[in-house]
């Protein structure tokens, strides 16, 4: 109740402040400059630097690096490739941020005046902006409708005509043959966007946004504008829309919500999926679990390639099967990515202790559970357990057949069993995606590992490494605890309580109505008899 | 329409419905229109609020004999009026079915995460060991506030924050860094008046220095992704980042003098 009251109190204070601000009138130009500078130095300089060159104290921990405003290169614009952005373009980036990068949206954090003053202040960092030449936005055609034919046409153009697949790959996961060599205008390695995750597109993930990026290009990155291709008559504007619709169709209709629980579907009659690409998996709903860089123990890692994994699970009462899928452009170690790897390591290595292992590093996945089902709410520490509460882990890596079961009491203490393995694994890498399926009996003879219980939430965490992105050891992507819940068959006793409740309610209803009617009849009799007597 | 609104039963229904809208949607969506963060209230709290409102409505309708009679009349009529037999019979079937469905939704096996009860600001220990020295938290003051230039401390704190904290706590100190969505519990928003604004600097020092692993059990240390910064930062770096947090978020640290004469702290 207190919290609610304080919120309403805050609304009242805001009203007072807003009315005072309105009464004082809008800002003069000079106040605007000062406000822009103050706002910039307070909120932006930490990454973009006091002089706007993109070298603030936070910059070394980010890739892509923060924008260098002296270059006046803005990716997300409504203007032609090579042109400066409009004021509204800059404001839109400030407001919405750049999804998929470290740039947040500021709309909720800064006032209108502050954000508009920032736009003007950012332009002062570059001599390219002048008051005489006002950049003009392109005229964008209206969206065409999408259907199966349009998508098929879009796919053909994507692969064969516009050459998108050269960088983004046939499946759109950023695994095209040119992708290991891509650098931006600052000579930093830049991945080709994973087009299956439209919620992370820098300039927005809807077909309209994609169409605009295709037409304007992303200046400062290897993503070109396709305007010339249209002018040259190679494709039409309508075909550009087809590409946009096709790219949009590579991602889910809605960005995945955050689910805490992965449902292990019960296979009562049908057999469990027997391989990683078994069609039975297509029927099982996946949960998307976001991952983040490991920044809890040294050496930390601020640039994980794997930003999330899809997890599916099934069981038949005897065996559990778990399939984990994630985008990764290549099967590490891969010599074509060696340059990429050394560049990323060199760029993401500020003050982070021992340098990473030289030599080839594989892709890896660890699925982690508590060693024993926790009593009450206590669990092992999510990052590989601790001394008191160890964790039980499944480890797979791309350069070794099979998977290992092991235990850990803290990061770096992993110990794997070499014999008596109950775990089997099947993995495949195709079109920029890893899929790894684990199967294990629910209960094993080994007393030291977890027995999977049906009908209870089993804590589960996942960790992933892209070896050719410079990841190994503590340098990788982590998740906090999620849960695996193996469905139980609905027991018949579940229907007893509802049936009882229904009978009781009906009986009570009859009783109340019956009494009311009885009383009504009696009083009715009295009333009707009164005049006669 | 007007006829129903003049009837106490209609009025009671409207009040209850408006209260429901206000609690379920208003609390979540109205404050954000004014730039104030808010969140939906949980269903259990919603139920409590609606019960409170219902009790209020019942007190109001039963406060006056005539109104009470008028309030009951339609319900009574449904039970006895021969003309309303269809409505009566439908209700006699529908209500038990509804009860059965509600009961089923309660008892059916659900796939749900266990609720974690977690104390957000658990009681701190009396003293902590920091890189080999013992610090008494009760009397611990931020030494930088009485030494050197505050501007330099702020800039130093900003460096520490941007090198270490923004990935989770965000450039805007709103707990919305680019890693925030990957962790549960979510990183703290320092803008929120329920966090550093109601804590002393020594408490914040303890939380920063010892991180998630240093929480007592009621704080669910196994879930927290907050690192123990004593492994990364010096004492002065932590104090400077604390100065930065308060300055940047526009909050004042809580001090014991404000609490009205308690003054001395053990």
Tab-separated table of N, CA, C and O in Angstrom, chain A residues 136-189:
chain	number	residue	atom	x	y	z
A	136	UNK	N	17.879	15.977	-46.493
A	136	UNK	CA	16.499	15.667	-46.865
A	136	UNK	C	16.253	14.161	-46.792
A	136	UNK	O	17.037	13.385	-47.338
A	137	UNK	N	15.173	13.775	-46.127
A	137	UNK	CA	14.875	12.334	-46.075
A	137	UNK	C	14.436	11.816	-47.443
A	137	UNK	O	13.888	12.563	-48.259
A	138	UNK	N	14.701	10.541	-47.681
A	138	UNK	CA	14.231	9.890	-48.903
A	138	UNK	C	12.720	9.726	-48.843
A	138	UNK	O	12.124	9.746	-47.770
A	139	UNK	N	12.141	9.541	-50.000
A	139	UNK	CA	10.721	9.196	-50.005
A	139	UNK	C	10.612	7.677	-50.052
A	139	UNK	O	11.166	7.039	-50.948
A	140	UNK	N	9.914	7.148	-49.084
A	140	UNK	CA	9.783	5.694	-49.021
A	140	UNK	C	8.404	5.295	-49.530
A	140	UNK	O	7.404	5.926	-49.178
A	141	UNK	N	8.385	4.236	-50.337
A	141	UNK	CA	7.092	3.780	-50.837
A	141	UNK	C	6.338	3.069	-49.721
A	141	UNK	O	6.913	2.657	-48.719
A	142	UNK	N	5.035	2.929	-49.935
A	142	UNK	CA	4.223	2.249	-48.914
A	142	UNK	C	4.452	0.747	-48.965
A	142	UNK	O	4.722	0.186	-50.028
A	143	UNK	N	4.320	0.134	-47.812
A	143	UNK	CA	4.573	-1.303	-47.715
A	143	UNK	C	3.638	-2.084	-48.628
A	143	UNK	O	2.451	-1.772	-48.726
A	144	UNK	N	4.208	-3.076	-49.317
A	144	UNK	CA	3.360	-4.000	-50.075
A	144	UNK	C	2.862	-5.068	-49.109
A	144	UNK	O	3.348	-5.186	-47.997
A	145	UNK	N	1.901	-5.844	-49.558
A	145	UNK	CA	1.413	-6.926	-48.705
A	145	UNK	C	2.298	-8.148	-48.901
A	145	UNK	O	2.828	-8.376	-49.974
A	146	UNK	N	2.424	-8.891	-47.834
A	146	UNK	CA	3.256	-10.090	-47.897
A	146	UNK	C	2.374	-11.326	-48.070
A	146	UNK	O	1.275	-11.384	-47.526
A	147	UNK	N	2.836	-12.266	-48.875
A	147	UNK	CA	2.179	-13.576	-48.944
A	147	UNK	C	3.229	-14.593	-49.368
A	147	UNK	O	4.399	-14.253	-49.544
A	148	UNK	N	2.821	-15.839	-49.545
A	148	UNK	CA	3.783	-16.908	-49.813
A	148	UNK	C	4.598	-16.626	-51.081
A	148	UNK	O	5.810	-16.856	-51.110
A	149	UNK	N	3.936	-16.086	-52.116
A	149	UNK	CA	4.667	-15.790	-53.359
A	149	UNK	C	5.702	-14.709	-53.141
A	149	UNK	O	6.834	-14.789	-53.634
A	150	UNK	N	5.281	-13.670	-52.403
A	150	UNK	CA	6.204	-12.566	-52.126
A	150	UNK	C	7.419	-13.090	-51.357
A	150	UNK	O	8.568	-12.744	-51.661
A	151	UNK	N	7.171	-13.960	-50.372
A	151	UNK	CA	8.279	-14.480	-49.571
A	151	UNK	C	9.208	-15.341	-50.421
A	151	UNK	O	10.439	-15.267	-50.279
A	152	UNK	N	8.633	-16.136	-51.327
A	152	UNK	CA	9.470	-16.977	-52.194
A	152	UNK	C	10.321	-16.095	-53.107
A	152	UNK	O	11.523	-16.343	-53.298
A	153	UNK	N	9.700	-15.044	-53.639
A	153	UNK	CA	10.437	-14.098	-54.484
A	153	UNK	C	11.538	-13.412	-53.657
A	153	UNK	O	12.676	-13.282	-54.102
A	154	UNK	N	11.177	-13.016	-52.431
A	154	UNK	CA	12.159	-12.374	-51.543
A	154	UNK	C	13.340	-13.289	-51.282
A	154	UNK	O	14.495	-12.864	-51.316
A	155	UNK	N	13.054	-14.565	-51.053
A	155	UNK	CA	14.133	-15.513	-50.773
A	155	UNK	C	15.057	-15.663	-51.983
A	155	UNK	O	16.281	-15.680	-51.838
A	156	UNK	N	14.456	-15.743	-53.165
A	156	UNK	CA	15.267	-15.877	-54.381
A	156	UNK	C	16.188	-14.664	-54.545
A	156	UNK	O	17.391	-14.801	-54.774
A	157	UNK	N	15.603	-13.454	-54.359
A	157	UNK	CA	16.397	-12.229	-54.513
A	157	UNK	C	17.505	-12.172	-53.459
A	157	UNK	O	18.639	-11.781	-53.735
A	158	UNK	N	17.146	-12.564	-52.231
A	158	UNK	CA	18.088	-12.544	-51.112
A	158	UNK	C	19.303	-13.401	-51.434
A	158	UNK	O	20.442	-13.007	-51.212
A	159	UNK	N	19.057	-14.590	-52.011
A	159	UNK	CA	20.163	-15.519	-52.241
A	159	UNK	C	20.892	-15.254	-53.545
A	159	UNK	O	22.112	-15.327	-53.609
A	160	UNK	N	20.128	-14.934	-54.606
A	160	UNK	CA	20.733	-14.979	-55.932
A	160	UNK	C	20.979	-13.611	-56.548
A	160	UNK	O	21.929	-13.440	-57.280
A	161	UNK	N	20.138	-12.633	-56.262
A	161	UNK	CA	20.245	-11.363	-56.975
A	161	UNK	C	20.937	-10.287	-56.135
A	161	UNK	O	21.934	-9.700	-56.539
A	162	UNK	N	20.402	-10.045	-54.945
A	162	UNK	CA	20.953	-8.956	-54.139
A	162	UNK	C	22.186	-9.391	-53.364
A	162	UNK	O	22.843	-8.577	-52.720
A	163	UNK	N	22.477	-10.709	-53.378
A	163	UNK	CA	23.701	-11.216	-52.783
A	163	UNK	C	23.758	-11.031	-51.262
A	163	UNK	O	24.828	-10.915	-50.683
A	164	UNK	N	22.604	-10.978	-50.638
A	164	UNK	CA	22.570	-10.804	-49.179
A	164	UNK	C	23.249	-11.976	-48.484
A	164	UNK	O	23.905	-11.829	-47.449
A	165	UNK	N	23.059	-13.188	-49.097
A	165	UNK	CA	23.546	-14.397	-48.443
A	165	UNK	C	25.060	-14.444	-48.357
A	165	UNK	O	25.607	-15.194	-47.545
A	166	UNK	N	25.748	-13.630	-49.166
A	166	UNK	CA	27.210	-13.651	-49.118
A	166	UNK	C	27.716	-13.319	-47.714
A	166	UNK	O	28.722	-13.867	-47.264
A	167	UNK	N	27.037	-12.401	-47.037
A	167	UNK	CA	27.417	-12.095	-45.648
A	167	UNK	C	26.465	-12.748	-44.648
A	167	UNK	O	26.880	-13.324	-43.653
A	168	UNK	N	25.144	-12.607	-44.906
A	168	UNK	CA	24.172	-13.054	-43.908
A	168	UNK	C	23.942	-14.564	-43.951
A	168	UNK	O	23.333	-15.104	-43.034
A	169	UNK	N	24.404	-15.237	-45.010
A	169	UNK	CA	24.254	-16.688	-45.090
A	169	UNK	C	22.894	-17.089	-45.628
A	169	UNK	O	21.945	-16.310	-45.574
A	170	UNK	N	22.824	-18.341	-46.115
A	170	UNK	CA	21.583	-18.797	-46.727
A	170	UNK	C	20.427	-18.796	-45.736
A	170	UNK	O	19.291	-18.506	-46.079
A	171	UNK	N	20.702	-19.130	-44.486
A	171	UNK	CA	19.635	-19.143	-43.478
A	171	UNK	C	19.482	-17.803	-42.782
A	171	UNK	O	18.650	-17.657	-41.895
A	172	UNK	N	20.337	-16.835	-43.155
A	172	UNK	CA	20.227	-15.497	-42.561
A	172	UNK	C	20.864	-15.367	-41.187
A	172	UNK	O	20.662	-14.387	-40.500
A	173	UNK	N	21.661	-16.366	-40.777
A	173	UNK	CA	22.203	-16.299	-39.423
A	173	UNK	C	23.580	-15.622	-39.361
A	173	UNK	O	24.312	-15.783	-38.377
A	174	UNK	N	23.939	-14.890	-40.388
A	174	UNK	CA	25.214	-14.161	-40.332
A	174	UNK	C	26.401	-15.070	-40.589
A	174	UNK	O	27.493	-14.801	-40.089
A	175	UNK	N	26.198	-16.147	-41.368
A	175	UNK	CA	27.269	-17.117	-41.586
A	175	UNK	C	27.698	-17.172	-43.047
A	175	UNK	O	28.217	-18.191	-43.501
A	176	UNK	N	27.474	-16.092	-43.796
A	176	UNK	CA	27.895	-16.082	-45.194
A	176	UNK	C	29.403	-16.190	-45.316
A	176	UNK	O	30.137	-15.971	-44.350
A	177	UNK	N	29.865	-16.513	-46.550
A	177	UNK	CA	31.294	-16.781	-46.686
A	177	UNK	C	32.158	-15.544	-46.435
A	177	UNK	O	33.309	-15.662	-46.035
A	178	UNK	N	31.600	-14.333	-46.635
A	178	UNK	CA	32.402	-13.129	-46.369
A	178	UNK	C	32.385	-12.731	-44.900
A	178	UNK	O	33.136	-11.840	-44.506
A	179	UNK	N	31.519	-13.363	-44.114
A	179	UNK	CA	31.311	-12.831	-42.760
A	179	UNK	C	32.565	-12.784	-41.883
A	179	UNK	O	32.697	-11.863	-41.083
A	180	UNK	N	33.525	-13.742	-42.004
A	180	UNK	CA	34.682	-13.636	-41.088
A	180	UNK	C	35.541	-12.407	-41.358
A	180	UNK	O	36.318	-12.011	-40.487
A	181	UNK	N	35.433	-11.803	-42.538
A	181	UNK	CA	36.360	-10.726	-42.896
A	181	UNK	C	35.729	-9.346	-42.765
A	181	UNK	O	36.331	-8.356	-43.143
A	182	UNK	N	34.514	-9.254	-42.224
A	182	UNK	CA	33.824	-7.968	-42.210
A	182	UNK	C	34.410	-7.040	-41.152
A	182	UNK	O	34.623	-7.436	-40.008
A	183	UNK	N	34.677	-5.797	-41.554
A	183	UNK	CA	35.112	-4.772	-40.596
A	183	UNK	C	34.313	-3.505	-40.864
A	183	UNK	O	33.840	-3.281	-41.979
A	184	UNK	N	34.155	-2.680	-39.820
A	184	UNK	CA	33.461	-1.412	-40.019
A	184	UNK	C	34.454	-0.316	-40.382
A	184	UNK	O	35.650	-0.593	-40.555
A	185	UNK	N	33.992	0.927	-40.493
A	185	UNK	CA	34.871	1.999	-40.942
A	185	UNK	C	35.980	2.310	-39.950
A	185	UNK	O	36.948	2.974	-40.293
A	186	UNK	N	35.829	1.855	-38.708
A	186	UNK	CA	36.901	2.041	-37.738
A	186	UNK	C	37.842	0.857	-37.725
A	186	UNK	O	38.693	0.748	-36.849
A	187	UNK	N	37.693	-0.073	-38.691
A	187	UNK	CA	38.518	-1.275	-38.800
A	187	UNK	C	38.284	-2.274	-37.681
A	187	UNK	O	39.123	-3.118	-37.399
A	188	UNK	N	37.147	-2.180	-37.029
A	188	UNK	CA	36.799	-3.160	-36.001
A	188	UNK	C	35.992	-4.285	-36.646
A	188	UNK	O	35.160	-4.033	-37.511
A	189	UNK	N	36.231	-5.532	-36.211
A	189	UNK	CA	35.438	-6.626	-36.779
A	189	UNK	C	33.960	-6.432	-36.445
A	189	UNK	O	33.627	-6.015	-35.327
